[in-house]
């Protein structure tokens, strides 16, 4: 029979789920402390700057799209305008080129944002998404503005009968094309943060709560403290943790204290 490690009336000081001691308060600067107004403004400014910089690169995407997208050849007979190659896939190729470029720009923008600010944050992710969406819209407009004119009739008359000319550069799947960049940026940034992002240290329960005037409770163990040793009809004795004890009682209790516990019956 051994004494319990922790007295029943005192909580275990090493239990992380135990209630905080009375009079305790949350330690200042702990993990649960809310950000200040200056920190919030700084995060919003970083998110806005990220959105502006990412959106500005949409101009480069529009130029690349205009350069790499396949052209749709048209021809006119002075009465109507026809596709020179009715079975061509140039129109679908223009959409595919835009989507591939947008995915590449989303990956590059996520890598750049992660390298510049490894801590991440909601404002940074929102800035990437908004900047990617605005950059895709800007690239779409730049490609159509700088590409062949959208006035097909005037262009056909200018080219002349039987002369091949290029159709205007257009996006047919606009929704999927403009969302490719922000989706790729958010997913890439999520993966980068998960794999190479900084890790928060494991919280110590003692760092969250600071007890006012409370002293640490020493952990009880074998060989420390005092315990009562008793037996029915054999008296009682008290043993101290130093290994030496006093045994008191009557009758067989004295014999038990001399020979050990439990006493041997003759």
GROMACS .gro file of N, CA and C in nm, residues 184-264:
model
  243
  184UNK      N    1  -0.477   2.961  -5.858
  184UNK     CA    2  -0.342   2.906  -5.856
  184UNK      C    3  -0.255   2.974  -5.752
  185UNK      N    4  -0.269   3.105  -5.736
  185UNK     CA    5  -0.188   3.177  -5.638
  185UNK      C    6  -0.222   3.134  -5.495
  186UNK      N    7  -0.350   3.121  -5.463
  186UNK     CA    8  -0.387   3.082  -5.328
  186UNK      C    9  -0.344   2.939  -5.296
  187UNK      N   10  -0.365   2.847  -5.390
  187UNK     CA   11  -0.326   2.708  -5.366
  187UNK      C   12  -0.174   2.695  -5.352
  188UNK      N   13  -0.101   2.762  -5.438
  188UNK     CA   14   0.045   2.754  -5.431
  188UNK      C   15   0.097   2.814  -5.300
  189UNK      N   16   0.041   2.926  -5.258
  189UNK     CA   17   0.085   2.987  -5.132
  189UNK      C   18   0.048   2.898  -5.014
  190UNK      N   19  -0.066   2.832  -5.019
  190UNK     CA   20  -0.104   2.740  -4.911
  190UNK      C   21  -0.005   2.624  -4.900
  191UNK      N   22   0.034   2.567  -5.013
  191UNK     CA   23   0.129   2.456  -5.011
  191UNK      C   24   0.266   2.503  -4.961
  192UNK      N   25   0.311   2.617  -5.007
  192UNK     CA   26   0.441   2.668  -4.963
  192UNK      C   27   0.443   2.695  -4.814
  193UNK      N   28   0.336   2.754  -4.762
  193UNK     CA   29   0.329   2.781  -4.618
  193UNK      C   30   0.323   2.653  -4.537
  194UNK      N   31   0.252   2.553  -4.589
  194UNK     CA   32   0.239   2.426  -4.517
  194UNK      C   33   0.373   2.350  -4.513
  195UNK      N   34   0.449   2.356  -4.622
  195UNK     CA   35   0.573   2.279  -4.629
  195UNK      C   36   0.690   2.354  -4.568
  196UNK      N   37   0.709   2.480  -4.604
  196UNK     CA   38   0.827   2.555  -4.563
  196UNK      C   39   0.796   2.673  -4.473
  197UNK      N   40   0.674   2.692  -4.433
  197UNK     CA   41   0.642   2.805  -4.348
  197UNK      C   42   0.693   2.787  -4.206
  198UNK      N   43   0.703   2.897  -4.130
  198UNK     CA   44   0.751   2.887  -3.991
  198UNK      C   45   0.649   2.813  -3.905
  199UNK      N   46   0.700   2.739  -3.808
  199UNK     CA   47   0.616   2.663  -3.718
  199UNK      C   48   0.608   2.733  -3.582
  200UNK      N   49   0.489   2.741  -3.527
  200UNK     CA   50   0.471   2.798  -3.394
  200UNK      C   51   0.522   2.699  -3.289
  201UNK      N   52   0.594   2.744  -3.188
  201UNK     CA   53   0.640   2.652  -3.084
  201UNK      C   54   0.523   2.596  -3.005
  202UNK      N   55   0.546   2.477  -2.950
  202UNK     CA   56   0.442   2.415  -2.869
  202UNK      C   57   0.417   2.500  -2.745
  203UNK      N   58   0.293   2.537  -2.718
  203UNK     CA   59   0.266   2.624  -2.602
  203UNK      C   60   0.286   2.549  -2.472
  204UNK      N   61   0.342   2.618  -2.374
  204UNK     CA   62   0.358   2.566  -2.239
  204UNK      C   63   0.241   2.614  -2.156
  205UNK      N   64   0.166   2.525  -2.093
  205UNK     CA   65   0.050   2.571  -2.015
  205UNK      C   66   0.087   2.672  -1.908
  206UNK      N   67   0.211   2.664  -1.856
  206UNK     CA   68   0.249   2.759  -1.752
  206UNK      C   69   0.269   2.899  -1.804
  207UNK      N   70   0.286   2.916  -1.938
  207UNK     CA   71   0.306   3.050  -1.994
  207UNK      C   72   0.176   3.126  -2.012
  208UNK      N   73   0.063   3.053  -2.014
  208UNK     CA   74  -0.063   3.121  -2.037
  208UNK      C   75  -0.116   3.189  -1.912
  209UNK      N   76  -0.089   3.130  -1.796
  209UNK     CA   77  -0.149   3.179  -1.674
  209UNK      C   78  -0.038   3.218  -1.576
  210UNK      N   79  -0.051   3.332  -1.518
  210UNK     CA   80   0.042   3.373  -1.414
  210UNK      C   81  -0.033   3.388  -1.284
  211UNK      N   82  -0.012   3.299  -1.190
  211UNK     CA   83  -0.085   3.302  -1.064
  211UNK      C   84  -0.031   3.415  -0.977
  212UNK      N   85  -0.121   3.489  -0.914
  212UNK     CA   86  -0.083   3.600  -0.829
  212UNK      C   87  -0.045   3.547  -0.692
  213UNK      N   88   0.086   3.552  -0.662
  213UNK     CA   89   0.131   3.508  -0.531
  213UNK      C   90   0.127   3.359  -0.511
  214UNK      N   91   0.109   3.280  -0.614
  214UNK     CA   92   0.101   3.136  -0.599
  214UNK      C   93   0.239   3.075  -0.613
  215UNK      N   94   0.272   2.981  -0.527
  215UNK     CA   95   0.399   2.914  -0.532
  215UNK      C   96   0.380   2.778  -0.594
  216UNK      N   97   0.483   2.727  -0.666
  216UNK     CA   98   0.468   2.595  -0.728
  216UNK      C   99   0.453   2.488  -0.622
  217UNK      N  100   0.367   2.393  -0.649
  217UNK     CA  101   0.342   2.283  -0.557
  217UNK      C  102   0.439   2.172  -0.590
  218UNK      N  103   0.524   2.129  -0.494
  218UNK     CA  104   0.618   2.021  -0.526
  218UNK      C  105   0.544   1.892  -0.551
  219UNK      N  106   0.599   1.814  -0.643
  219UNK     CA  107   0.536   1.687  -0.678
  219UNK      C  108   0.572   1.584  -0.572
  220UNK      N  109   0.471   1.518  -0.523
  220UNK     CA  110   0.492   1.417  -0.421
  220UNK      C  111   0.535   1.288  -0.484
  221UNK      N  112   0.613   1.208  -0.415
  221UNK     CA  113   0.657   1.081  -0.469
  221UNK      C  114   0.689   0.984  -0.359
  222UNK      N  115   0.741   0.871  -0.398
  222UNK     CA  116   0.775   0.770  -0.301
  222UNK      C  117   0.892   0.820  -0.217
  223UNK      N  118   0.889   0.792  -0.090
  223UNK     CA  119   0.998   0.830  -0.001
  223UNK      C  120   0.988   0.972   0.048
  224UNK      N  121   0.881   1.045   0.020
  224UNK     CA  122   0.866   1.181   0.068
  224UNK      C  123   0.729   1.196   0.130
  225UNK      N  124   0.716   1.292   0.220
  225UNK     CA  125   0.588   1.312   0.286
  225UNK      C  126   0.571   1.211   0.399
  226UNK      N  127   0.450   1.198   0.446
  226UNK     CA  128   0.420   1.107   0.555
  226UNK      C  129   0.296   1.030   0.523
  227UNK      N  130   0.287   0.912   0.567
  227UNK     CA  131   0.169   0.829   0.543
  227UNK      C  132   0.134   0.750   0.666
  228UNK      N  133   0.008   0.725   0.685
  228UNK     CA  134  -0.039   0.650   0.801
  228UNK      C  135  -0.047   0.504   0.766
  229UNK      N  136   0.005   0.421   0.853
  229UNK     CA  137   0.002   0.277   0.835
  229UNK      C  138  -0.077   0.219   0.950
  230UNK      N  139  -0.180   0.148   0.919
  230UNK     CA  140  -0.266   0.096   1.025
  230UNK      C  141  -0.313  -0.043   0.988
  231UNK      N  142  -0.351  -0.118   1.085
  231UNK     CA  143  -0.404  -0.253   1.064
  231UNK      C  144  -0.509  -0.283   1.167
  232UNK      N  145  -0.605  -0.359   1.132
  232UNK     CA  146  -0.713  -0.386   1.228
  232UNK      C  147  -0.662  -0.472   1.342
  233UNK      N  148  -0.682  -0.420   1.463
  233UNK     CA  149  -0.646  -0.496   1.582
  233UNK      C  150  -0.500  -0.499   1.613
  234UNK      N  151  -0.419  -0.430   1.537
  234UNK     CA  152  -0.274  -0.435   1.560
  234UNK      C  153  -0.217  -0.298   1.590
  235UNK      N  154  -0.294  -0.202   1.622
  235UNK     CA  155  -0.242  -0.069   1.653
  235UNK      C  156  -0.222   0.011   1.528
  236UNK      N  157  -0.154   0.119   1.538
  236UNK     CA  158  -0.129   0.209   1.425
  236UNK      C  159   0.009   0.267   1.438
  237UNK      N  160   0.065   0.309   1.325
  237UNK     CA  161   0.198   0.370   1.326
  237UNK      C  162   0.209   0.470   1.215
  238UNK      N  163   0.304   0.560   1.224
  238UNK     CA  164   0.328   0.662   1.123
  238UNK      C  165   0.470   0.646   1.073
  239UNK      N  166   0.485   0.639   0.939
  239UNK     CA  167   0.618   0.622   0.879
  239UNK      C  168   0.655   0.747   0.805
  240UNK      N  169   0.772   0.801   0.826
  240UNK     CA  170   0.818   0.922   0.759
  240UNK      C  171   0.903   0.886   0.639
  241UNK      N  172   0.914   0.981   0.542
  241UNK     CA  173   0.979   0.952   0.415
  241UNK      C  174   1.128   0.933   0.422
  242UNK      N  175   1.191   0.964   0.531
  242UNK     CA  176   1.336   0.949   0.537
  242UNK      C  177   1.379   0.805   0.551
  243UNK      N  178   1.286   0.716   0.559
  243UNK     CA  179   1.321   0.576   0.571
  243UNK      C  180   1.317   0.528   0.714
  244UNK      N  181   1.315   0.616   0.812
  244UNK     CA  182   1.305   0.580   0.953
  244UNK      C  183   1.169   0.620   1.003
  245UNK      N  184   1.107   0.544   1.083
  245UNK     CA  185   0.973   0.576   1.131
  245UNK      C  186   0.955   0.530   1.273
  246UNK      N  187   0.850   0.582   1.335
  246UNK     CA  188   0.812   0.546   1.472
  246UNK      C  189   0.688   0.462   1.465
  247UNK      N  190   0.684   0.357   1.533
  247UNK     CA  191   0.567   0.269   1.538
  247UNK      C  192   0.516   0.269   1.680
  248UNK      N  193   0.390   0.291   1.699
  248UNK     CA  194   0.329   0.293   1.831
  248UNK      C  195   0.204   0.211   1.828
  249UNK      N  196   0.170   0.148   1.932
  249UNK     CA  197   0.049   0.067   1.938
  249UNK      C  198   0.058  -0.025   2.058
  250UNK      N  199  -0.028  -0.120   2.061
  250UNK     CA  200  -0.034  -0.215   2.172
  250UNK      C  201  -0.043  -0.354   2.116
  251UNK      N  202   0.003  -0.450   2.191
  251UNK     CA  203  -0.011  -0.590   2.154
  251UNK      C  204   0.074  -0.619   2.033
  252UNK      N  205   0.011  -0.676   1.932
  252UNK     CA  206   0.081  -0.717   1.811
  252UNK      C  207   0.128  -0.600   1.729
  253UNK      N  208   0.078  -0.475   1.759
  253UNK     CA  209   0.123  -0.357   1.685
  253UNK      C  210   0.270  -0.333   1.704
  254UNK      N  211   0.323  -0.353   1.828
  254UNK     CA  212   0.464  -0.335   1.852
  254UNK      C  213   0.545  -0.440   1.776
  255UNK      N  214   0.493  -0.562   1.778
  255UNK     CA  215   0.561  -0.667   1.705
  255UNK      C  216   0.563  -0.639   1.556
  256UNK      N  217   0.450  -0.584   1.508
  256UNK     CA  218   0.444  -0.549   1.366
  256UNK      C  219   0.541  -0.440   1.330
  257UNK      N  220   0.559  -0.340   1.419
  257UNK     CA  221   0.654  -0.233   1.390
  257UNK      C  222   0.796  -0.282   1.390
  258UNK      N  223   0.826  -0.386   1.465
  258UNK     CA  224   0.963  -0.436   1.469
  258UNK      C  225   0.992  -0.530   1.354
  259UNK      N  226   0.897  -0.611   1.317
  259UNK     CA  227   0.921  -0.711   1.215
  259UNK      C  228   0.881  -0.665   1.076
  260UNK      N  229   0.813  -0.551   1.067
  260UNK     CA  230   0.769  -0.505   0.936
  260UNK      C  231   0.619  -0.516   0.923
  261UNK      N  232   0.569  -0.468   0.814
  261UNK     CA  233   0.423  -0.470   0.789
  261UNK      C  234   0.392  -0.553   0.667
  262UNK      N  235   0.296  -0.643   0.668
  262UNK     CA  236   0.207  -0.671   0.782
  262UNK      C  237   0.272  -0.757   0.887
  263UNK      N  238   0.226  -0.755   1.007
  263UNK     CA  239   0.287  -0.838   1.115
  263UNK      C  240   0.264  -0.985   1.089
  264UNK      N  241   0.357  -1.063   1.130
  264UNK     CA  242   0.346  -1.208   1.116
  264UNK      C  243   0.276  -1.267   1.239
   0.00000   0.00000   0.00000
